[in-house]
PDB file of C-alpha atoms and ligand atoms in Angstrom:
ATOM      1  CA  MET A   1      71.035 106.848  73.859  1.00 73.00           C
ATOM      2  CA  LYS A   2      71.070 104.565  76.158  1.00 81.00           C
ATOM      3  CA  THR A   3      74.642 102.946  77.246  1.00 91.00           C
ATOM      4  CA  LEU A   4      73.928  99.084  75.152  1.00 95.00           C
ATOM      5  CA  ALA A   5      74.624  96.156  77.339  1.00 96.00           C
ATOM      6  CA  ALA A   6      77.693  94.919  75.359  1.00 97.00           C
ATOM      7  CA  ARG A   7      80.389  92.640  76.487  1.00 97.00           C
ATOM      8  CA  PHE A   8      84.066  91.455  74.832  1.00 97.00           C
ATOM      9  CA  LEU A   9      83.783  87.610  74.091  1.00 97.00           C
ATOM     10  CA  LYS A  10      86.872  86.417  72.377  1.00 96.00           C
ATOM     11  CA  GLY A  11      89.299  86.625  69.855  1.00 96.00           C
ATOM     12  CA  ILE A  12      89.020  84.307  66.928  1.00 95.00           C
ATOM     13  CA  VAL A  13      90.949  83.338  63.845  1.00 93.00           C
ATOM     14  CA  ARG A  14      88.855  80.143  62.121  1.00 92.00           C
ATOM     15  CA  PRO A  15      86.209  78.439  62.735  1.00 93.00           C
ATOM     16  CA  ASP A  16      84.725  78.662  65.974  1.00 96.00           C
ATOM     17  CA  PRO A  17      80.854  76.551  67.698  1.00 96.00           C
ATOM     18  CA  LEU A  18      80.243  80.962  68.839  1.00 96.00           C
ATOM     19  CA  LEU A  19      79.102  81.139  65.302  1.00 97.00           C
ATOM     20  CA  ASP A  20      76.984  78.444  64.841  1.00 96.00           C
ATOM     21  CA  ASP A  21      74.979  78.857  67.454  1.00 96.00           C
ATOM     22  CA  GLY A  22      72.074  81.126  66.268  1.00 96.00           C
ATOM     23  CA  THR A  23      72.941  84.692  67.447  1.00 98.00           C
ATOM     24  CA  PRO A  24      72.732  87.252  64.610  1.00 97.00           C
ATOM     25  CA  GLN A  25      75.800  88.881  63.816  1.00 98.00           C
ATOM     26  CA  ILE A  26      76.695  92.246  62.777  1.00 98.00           C
ATOM     27  CA  ALA A  27      80.088  92.658  61.285  1.00 98.00           C
ATOM     28  CA  PHE A  28      82.738  95.951  60.865  1.00 98.00           C
ATOM     29  CA  VAL A  29      84.841  95.654  58.143  1.00 98.00           C
ATOM     30  CA  GLY A  30      87.119  98.569  56.316  1.00 96.00           C
ATOM     31  CA  ARG A  31      90.254  99.485  55.791  1.00 94.00           C
ATOM     32  CA  SER A  32      93.060  99.842  58.573  1.00 91.00           C
ATOM     33  CA  ASN A  33      92.508 102.918  61.269  1.00 92.00           C
ATOM     34  CA  VAL A  34      89.185 104.374  59.662  1.00 96.00           C
ATOM     35  CA  GLY A  35      87.140 103.768  62.980  1.00 95.00           C
ATOM     36  CA  LYS A  36      86.094 100.467  63.342  1.00 95.00           C
ATOM     37  CA  SER A  37      86.694  99.804  66.954  1.00 94.00           C
ATOM     38  CA  SER A  38      85.949 103.036  67.586  1.00 96.00           C
ATOM     39  CA  LEU A  39      82.930 102.967  66.813  1.00 97.00           C
ATOM     40  CA  ILE A  40      82.135 100.343  68.169  1.00 97.00           C
ATOM     41  CA  ASN A  41      83.232 102.064  71.406  1.00 97.00           C
ATOM     42  CA  SER A  42      80.968 104.656  70.916  1.00 97.00           C
ATOM     43  CA  LEU A  43      77.999 103.034  69.750  1.00 97.00           C
ATOM     44  CA  THR A  44      77.893 101.152  72.545  1.00 97.00           C
ATOM     45  CA  GLY A  45      78.247 104.210  74.661  1.00 96.00           C
ATOM     46  CA  ILE A  46      81.311 101.855  76.455  1.00 96.00           C
ATOM     47  CA  LYS A  47      84.908 103.125  76.343  1.00 93.00           C
ATOM     48  CA  GLY A  48      88.008 100.315  75.805  1.00 93.00           C
ATOM     49  CA  LEU A  49      85.822  98.250  75.283  1.00 96.00           C
ATOM     50  CA  ALA A  50      87.078  97.047  71.503  1.00 94.00           C
ATOM     51  CA  ARG A  51      91.157  98.755  71.716  1.00 90.00           C
ATOM     52  CA  THR A  52      91.718 101.206  69.230  1.00 89.00           C
ATOM     53  CA  SER A  53      95.196 102.742  67.962  1.00 84.00           C
ATOM     54  CA  SER A  54      96.441 105.929  66.898  1.00 84.00           C
ATOM     55  CA  PHE A  55      98.401 103.217  64.890  1.00 79.00           C
ATOM     56  CA  PRO A  56      96.937 101.162  61.840  1.00 77.00           C
ATOM     57  CA  GLY A  57      96.730  97.653  61.683  1.00 76.00           C
ATOM     58  CA  ARG A  58      95.716  97.285  65.603  1.00 76.00           C
ATOM     59  CA  THR A  59      93.508  94.304  65.543  1.00 79.00           C
ATOM     60  CA  GLN A  60      94.574  90.767  63.796  1.00 85.00           C
ATOM     61  CA  GLU A  61      91.643  88.947  65.113  1.00 93.00           C
ATOM     62  CA  ILE A  62      88.009  88.568  64.854  1.00 96.00           C
ATOM     63  CA  ASN A  63      87.169  90.124  67.843  1.00 96.00           C
ATOM     64  CA  VAL A  64      83.493  89.304  69.073  1.00 97.00           C
ATOM     65  CA  PHE A  65      81.752  90.582  71.544  1.00 98.00           C
ATOM     66  CA  ALA A  66      78.034  90.027  72.281  1.00 98.00           C
ATOM     67  CA  VAL A  67      75.770  93.147  72.394  1.00 98.00           C
ATOM     68  CA  GLU A  68      72.316  92.786  73.727  1.00 96.00           C
ATOM     69  CA  ARG A  69      70.935  90.067  71.549  1.00 95.00           C
ATOM     70  CA  GLN A  70      73.129  90.147  68.627  1.00 98.00           C
ATOM     71  CA  TYR A  71      77.177  89.108  68.357  1.00 98.00           C
ATOM     72  CA  TRP A  72      79.246  92.293  66.838  1.00 98.00           C
ATOM     73  CA  LEU A  73      82.584  91.425  64.799  1.00 98.00           C
ATOM     74  CA  ASP A  74      85.652  93.825  64.553  1.00 96.00           C
ATOM     75  CA  LEU A  75      87.605  92.562  62.057  1.00 95.00           C
ATOM     76  CA  PRO A  76      90.499  93.281  61.153  1.00 91.00           C
ATOM     77  CA  GLY A  77      91.126  96.159  59.103  1.00 92.00           C
ATOM     78  CA  TYR A  78      92.488  96.189  54.662  1.00 90.00           C
ATOM     79  CA  GLY A  79      95.214  98.000  52.938  1.00 83.00           C
ATOM     80  CA  TYR A  80      97.248  98.464  56.141  1.00 76.00           C
ATOM     81  CA  SER A  81     100.589  99.280  53.717  1.00 73.00           C
ATOM     82  CA  LYS A  82     102.927  98.483  56.589  1.00 77.00           C
ATOM     83  CA  HIS A  83     101.999  95.266  57.403  1.00 78.00           C
ATOM     84  CA  SER A  84     104.351  92.855  55.850  1.00 82.00           C
ATOM     85  CA  LEU A  85     102.611  91.213  52.761  1.00 86.00           C
ATOM     86  CA  GLU A  86     102.472  87.309  54.740  1.00 87.00           C
ATOM     87  CA  LYS A  87     100.589  89.460  57.427  1.00 85.00           C
ATOM     88  CA  LYS A  88      98.000  91.369  54.595  1.00 86.00           C
ATOM     89  CA  ARG A  89      97.842  87.977  53.348  1.00 89.00           C
ATOM     90  CA  GLU A  90      96.958  86.200  56.675  1.00 90.00           C
ATOM     91  CA  LEU A  91      94.457  89.164  57.832  1.00 91.00           C
ATOM     92  CA  HIS A  92      92.758  89.139  53.897  1.00 92.00           C
ATOM     93  CA  ARG A  93      92.135  85.713  54.201  1.00 94.00           C
ATOM     94  CA  LEU A  94      90.642  85.819  57.906  1.00 95.00           C
ATOM     95  CA  ILE A  95      88.373  88.839  56.091  1.00 96.00           C
ATOM     96  CA  ASP A  96      87.130  86.758  53.162  1.00 96.00           C
ATOM     97  CA  TRP A  97      87.285  83.793  55.086  1.00 97.00           C
ATOM     98  CA  TYR A  98      84.638  85.282  57.564  1.00 97.00           C
ATOM     99  CA  LEU A  99      82.561  87.166  55.496  1.00 97.00           C
ATOM    100  CA  PHE A 100      82.549  84.784  52.237  1.00 97.00           C
ATOM    101  CA  LYS A 101      83.501  81.478  52.554  1.00 96.00           C
ATOM    102  CA  SER A 102      82.050  80.516  56.489  1.00 96.00           C
ATOM    103  CA  GLY A 103      78.144  80.952  55.553  1.00 95.00           C
ATOM    104  CA  CYS A 104      77.533  82.983  58.270  1.00 95.00           C
ATOM    105  CA  ARG A 105      76.038  85.147  56.725  1.00 95.00           C
ATOM    106  CA  PRO A 106      76.096  88.020  59.135  1.00 97.00           C
ATOM    107  CA  LYS A 107      72.628  89.901  59.953  1.00 96.00           C
ATOM    108  CA  ARG A 108      74.505  93.425  58.411  1.00 97.00           C
ATOM    109  CA  VAL A 109      78.169  94.501  57.401  1.00 98.00           C
ATOM    110  CA  VAL A 110      78.758  97.483  58.040  1.00 98.00           C
ATOM    111  CA  LEU A 111      80.933  98.513  55.633  1.00 98.00           C
ATOM    112  CA  ILE A 112      82.867 102.177  57.358  1.00 98.00           C
ATOM    113  CA  ILE A 113      84.741 104.549  54.391  1.00 98.00           C
ATOM    114  CA  ASP A 114      86.359 107.625  55.903  1.00 98.00           C
ATOM    115  CA  ALA A 115      84.073 110.738  55.758  1.00 98.00           C
ATOM    116  CA  VAL A 116      87.311 113.252  54.305  1.00 97.00           C
ATOM    117  CA  VAL A 117      89.243 110.503  51.971  1.00 97.00           C
ATOM    118  CA  GLY A 118      85.623 109.004  50.637  1.00 97.00           C
ATOM    119  CA  PRO A 119      85.735 105.473  49.235  1.00 96.00           C
ATOM    120  CA  THR A 120      88.888 103.905  48.499  1.00 95.00           C
ATOM    121  CA  ASP A 121      89.408 100.917  45.911  1.00 95.00           C
ATOM    122  CA  ASN A 122      89.736  98.868  48.621  1.00 94.00           C
ATOM    123  CA  ASP A 123      86.695 100.175  49.871  1.00 96.00           C
ATOM    124  CA  PHE A 124      85.171  99.487  46.279  1.00 96.00           C
ATOM    125  CA  GLU A 125      86.331  96.250  46.204  1.00 96.00           C
ATOM    126  CA  MET A 126      84.649  95.148  49.369  1.00 97.00           C
ATOM    127  CA  LEU A 127      81.763  96.583  48.071  1.00 97.00           C
ATOM    128  CA  ARG A 128      81.167  95.031  44.982  1.00 96.00           C
ATOM    129  CA  ALA A 129      82.386  91.747  46.701  1.00 96.00           C
ATOM    130  CA  LEU A 130      79.278  92.234  48.949  1.00 97.00           C
ATOM    131  CA  GLU A 131      77.053  92.960  46.132  1.00 95.00           C
ATOM    132  CA  ALA A 132      77.680  90.532  44.748  1.00 96.00           C
ATOM    133  CA  THR A 133      77.409  87.936  47.959  1.00 95.00           C
ATOM    134  CA  ASP A 134      73.856  90.003  48.347  1.00 94.00           C
ATOM    135  CA  MET A 135      74.779  91.054  51.385  1.00 95.00           C
ATOM    136  CA  PRO A 136      73.043  92.980  53.578  1.00 95.00           C
ATOM    137  CA  PHE A 137      75.481  95.931  53.634  1.00 97.00           C
ATOM    138  CA  VAL A 138      75.283  99.793  54.983  1.00 97.00           C
ATOM    139  CA  VAL A 139      77.612 102.589  54.459  1.00 98.00           C
ATOM    140  CA  VAL A 140      78.727 104.371  56.861  1.00 98.00           C
ATOM    141  CA  ALA A 141      81.125 107.611  57.072  1.00 98.00           C
ATOM    142  CA  ASN A 142      82.809 108.052  59.787  1.00 98.00           C
ATOM    143  CA  LYS A 143      84.821 110.535  61.206  1.00 98.00           C
ATOM    144  CA  ALA A 144      82.169 113.582  59.731  1.00 98.00           C
ATOM    145  CA  ASP A 145      83.217 115.371  62.328  1.00 98.00           C
ATOM    146  CA  LYS A 146      86.716 116.385  60.152  1.00 98.00           C
ATOM    147  CA  ILE A 147      84.513 118.086  57.853  1.00 97.00           C
ATOM    148  CA  LYS A 148      83.464 121.060  58.046  1.00 96.00           C
ATOM    149  CA  LYS A 149      79.571 121.939  59.681  1.00 94.00           C
ATOM    150  CA  GLY A 150      79.008 124.228  56.345  1.00 97.00           C
ATOM    151  CA  ARG A 151      80.497 121.551  54.033  1.00 96.00           C
ATOM    152  CA  ALA A 152      78.921 118.399  55.452  1.00 97.00           C
ATOM    153  CA  GLU A 153      75.637 118.750  53.644  1.00 96.00           C
ATOM    154  CA  ALA A 154      76.932 118.501  50.095  1.00 97.00           C
ATOM    155  CA  ARG A 155      80.024 116.461  51.058  1.00 97.00           C
ATOM    156  CA  TRP A 156      77.052 113.423  51.876  1.00 97.00           C
ATOM    157  CA  ARG A 157      75.810 114.865  48.513  1.00 96.00           C
ATOM    158  CA  GLU A 158      78.991 113.604  47.143  1.00 95.00           C
ATOM    159  CA  LEU A 159      79.874 110.708  49.164  1.00 97.00           C
ATOM    160  CA  ARG A 160      76.008 109.265  48.147  1.00 96.00           C
ATOM    161  CA  ALA A 161      76.511 109.856  44.269  1.00 94.00           C
ATOM    162  CA  GLY A 162      79.851 107.848  44.142  1.00 92.00           C
ATOM    163  CA  LEU A 163      77.798 105.071  46.086  1.00 92.00           C
ATOM    164  CA  GLU A 164      74.909 104.724  43.731  1.00 84.00           C
ATOM    165  CA  SER A 165      71.808 103.584  45.089  1.00 79.00           C
ATOM    166  CA  HIS A 166      73.453 102.583  48.936  1.00 91.00           C
ATOM    167  CA  LYS A 167      72.920 103.573  52.404  1.00 93.00           C
ATOM    168  CA  LEU A 168      75.155 105.505  53.775  1.00 97.00           C
ATOM    169  CA  ILE A 169      75.164 107.185  57.548  1.00 98.00           C
ATOM    170  CA  PRO A 170      77.404 110.117  58.447  1.00 98.00           C
ATOM    171  CA  TYR A 171      78.728 108.907  61.408  1.00 98.00           C
ATOM    172  CA  SER A 172      81.368 110.495  63.940  1.00 98.00           C
ATOM    173  CA  SER A 173      82.872 108.413  66.319  1.00 96.00           C
ATOM    174  CA  GLN A 174      83.822 111.817  68.750  1.00 95.00           C
ATOM    175  CA  GLU A 175      81.008 113.492  69.059  1.00 94.00           C
ATOM    176  CA  ILE A 176      77.664 112.685  68.525  1.00 87.00           C
ATOM    177  CA  LEU A 177      76.836 112.105  64.847  1.00 96.00           C
ATOM    178  CA  GLY A 178      74.717 109.354  62.967  1.00 97.00           C
ATOM    179  CA  ARG A 179      74.646 106.242  66.419  1.00 96.00           C
ATOM    180  CA  LYS A 180      70.761 106.133  66.037  1.00 95.00           C
ATOM    181  CA  GLU A 181      70.549 106.047  62.694  1.00 96.00           C
ATOM    182  CA  LEU A 182      72.300 102.924  62.527  1.00 97.00           C
ATOM    183  CA  ALA A 183      71.177 102.353  65.411  1.00 96.00           C
ATOM    184  CA  GLU A 184      68.051 101.718  64.192  1.00 95.00           C
ATOM    185  CA  GLU A 185      69.637 100.060  60.811  1.00 96.00           C
ATOM    186  CA  LEU A 186      70.853  96.984  63.193  1.00 97.00           C
ATOM    187  CA  PHE A 187      68.382  96.144  65.808  1.00 94.00           C
ATOM    188  CA  GLY A 188      65.609  97.990  63.650  1.00 88.00           C
ATOM    189  CA  LEU A 189      62.834 101.092  64.790  1.00 60.00           C
ATOM    190  CA  ARG A 190      61.267  99.825  67.940  1.00 48.00           C
ATOM    191  CA  GLU A 191      63.833  98.388  69.955  1.00 44.00           C
ATOM    192  CA  HIS A 192      65.921 101.357  69.908  1.00 42.00           C
ATOM    193  CA  ARG A 193      65.704 105.015  70.405  1.00 39.00           C
TER     194      ARG A 193
HETATM  195  P1  GTP B 201      92.496  99.308  62.536  1.00 62.62           P
HETATM  196  O1  GTP B 201      92.508  98.284  64.207  1.00 62.62           O
HETATM  197  O2  GTP B 201      93.775  99.154  62.544  1.00 62.62           O
HETATM  198  O3  GTP B 201      91.794  98.209  61.219  1.00 62.62           O
HETATM  199  O4  GTP B 201      92.048 100.154  63.322  1.00 62.62           O
HETATM  200  P2  GTP B 201      90.125 100.620  63.538  1.00 62.62           P
HETATM  201  O5  GTP B 201      89.636 101.217  61.921  1.00 62.62           O
HETATM  202  O6  GTP B 201      89.719  99.655  64.419  1.00 62.62           O
HETATM  203  O7  GTP B 201      90.709 102.285  64.160  1.00 62.62           O
HETATM  204  P3  GTP B 201      90.316 102.607  65.423  1.00 62.62           P
HETATM  205  O8  GTP B 201      89.193 102.756  66.057  1.00 62.62           O
HETATM  206  O9  GTP B 201      91.758 101.939  66.148  1.00 62.62           O
HETATM  207  O10 GTP B 201      90.829 104.077  65.374  1.00 62.62           O
HETATM  208  C1  GTP B 201      92.114 104.685  64.558  1.00 62.62           C
HETATM  209  C2  GTP B 201      92.480 106.196  65.031  1.00 62.62           C
HETATM  210  O11 GTP B 201      91.150 107.420  64.091  1.00 62.62           O
HETATM  211  C3  GTP B 201      92.201 106.647  66.026  1.00 62.62           C
HETATM  212  O12 GTP B 201      93.615 107.784  66.550  1.00 62.62           O
HETATM  213  C4  GTP B 201      90.554 107.266  66.702  1.00 62.62           C
HETATM  214  O13 GTP B 201      91.012 107.992  67.869  1.00 62.62           O
HETATM  215  C5  GTP B 201      90.674 107.502  64.709  1.00 62.62           C
HETATM  216  N1  GTP B 201      89.082 108.257  64.982  1.00 62.62           N
HETATM  217  C6  GTP B 201      87.859 107.068  65.602  1.00 62.62           C
HETATM  218  N2  GTP B 201      87.081 107.888  65.115  1.00 62.62           N
HETATM  219  C7  GTP B 201      86.983 109.198  64.579  1.00 62.62           C
HETATM  220  C8  GTP B 201      86.108 109.831  64.379  1.00 62.62           C
HETATM  221  O14 GTP B 201      84.464 109.803  64.044  1.00 62.62           O
HETATM  222  N3  GTP B 201      86.561 111.163  64.233  1.00 62.62           N
HETATM  223  C9  GTP B 201      88.258 110.985  64.584  1.00 62.62           C
HETATM  224  N4  GTP B 201      88.497 112.256  64.176  1.00 62.62           N
HETATM  225  N5  GTP B 201      88.631 110.759  64.332  1.00 62.62           N
HETATM  226  C10 GTP B 201      88.709 108.880  64.796  1.00 62.62           C
HETATM  227 MG1   MG B 202      90.546  97.856  65.232  1.00 62.62          MG
END
């Protein structure tokens, strides 16, 4: 897949005119350390575009990137136990505000789960909230490279069964897996090959 035209615009923590300019928004959400920022880098083909870290809790603002003709929003992760209670509340409020109160209505929410761990209670909570507000979303199982090749198909079946009818895309930010399918989901079939 080709490298996408992408650049960092800004980190936001409150309403911003940028979000009201009519550009379609894609929001990347998931628990802390699941690989949201890594996925943005691998999908655009630009290493270092979004800051990643082996320590959970790296992203603490909504980082907005212009990617082709969309805005991609790298949201902070939820559920990082070592943040102070106050920090957890602050990040939770920010995620909640953007998704459910800002009126932004992203074109697609990409809910990222860990392929090995599977959906956690926090992931299900997010999934239910997205369902309840009729938000168009797709579930991506990241870190698929950690699943043994011989086990992979059974694992995707298992994960899909637990997610009812929702679409699940196995993905790896480290190996080339799932990029084409996810890009098609975000841009539509004709624009991206
Ligand atoms: P926060 O900003 O803290 O919420 O984390 P994040 O979800 O943005 O995660 P980040 O992209 O910073 O990645 C967290 C860790 O997971 C890093 O050590 C990455 O190298 C690793 N990681 C991300 N994607 C993959 C993947 O597909 N496979 C493997 N094996 N590791 C990955
Ligand atoms: Mg991050």
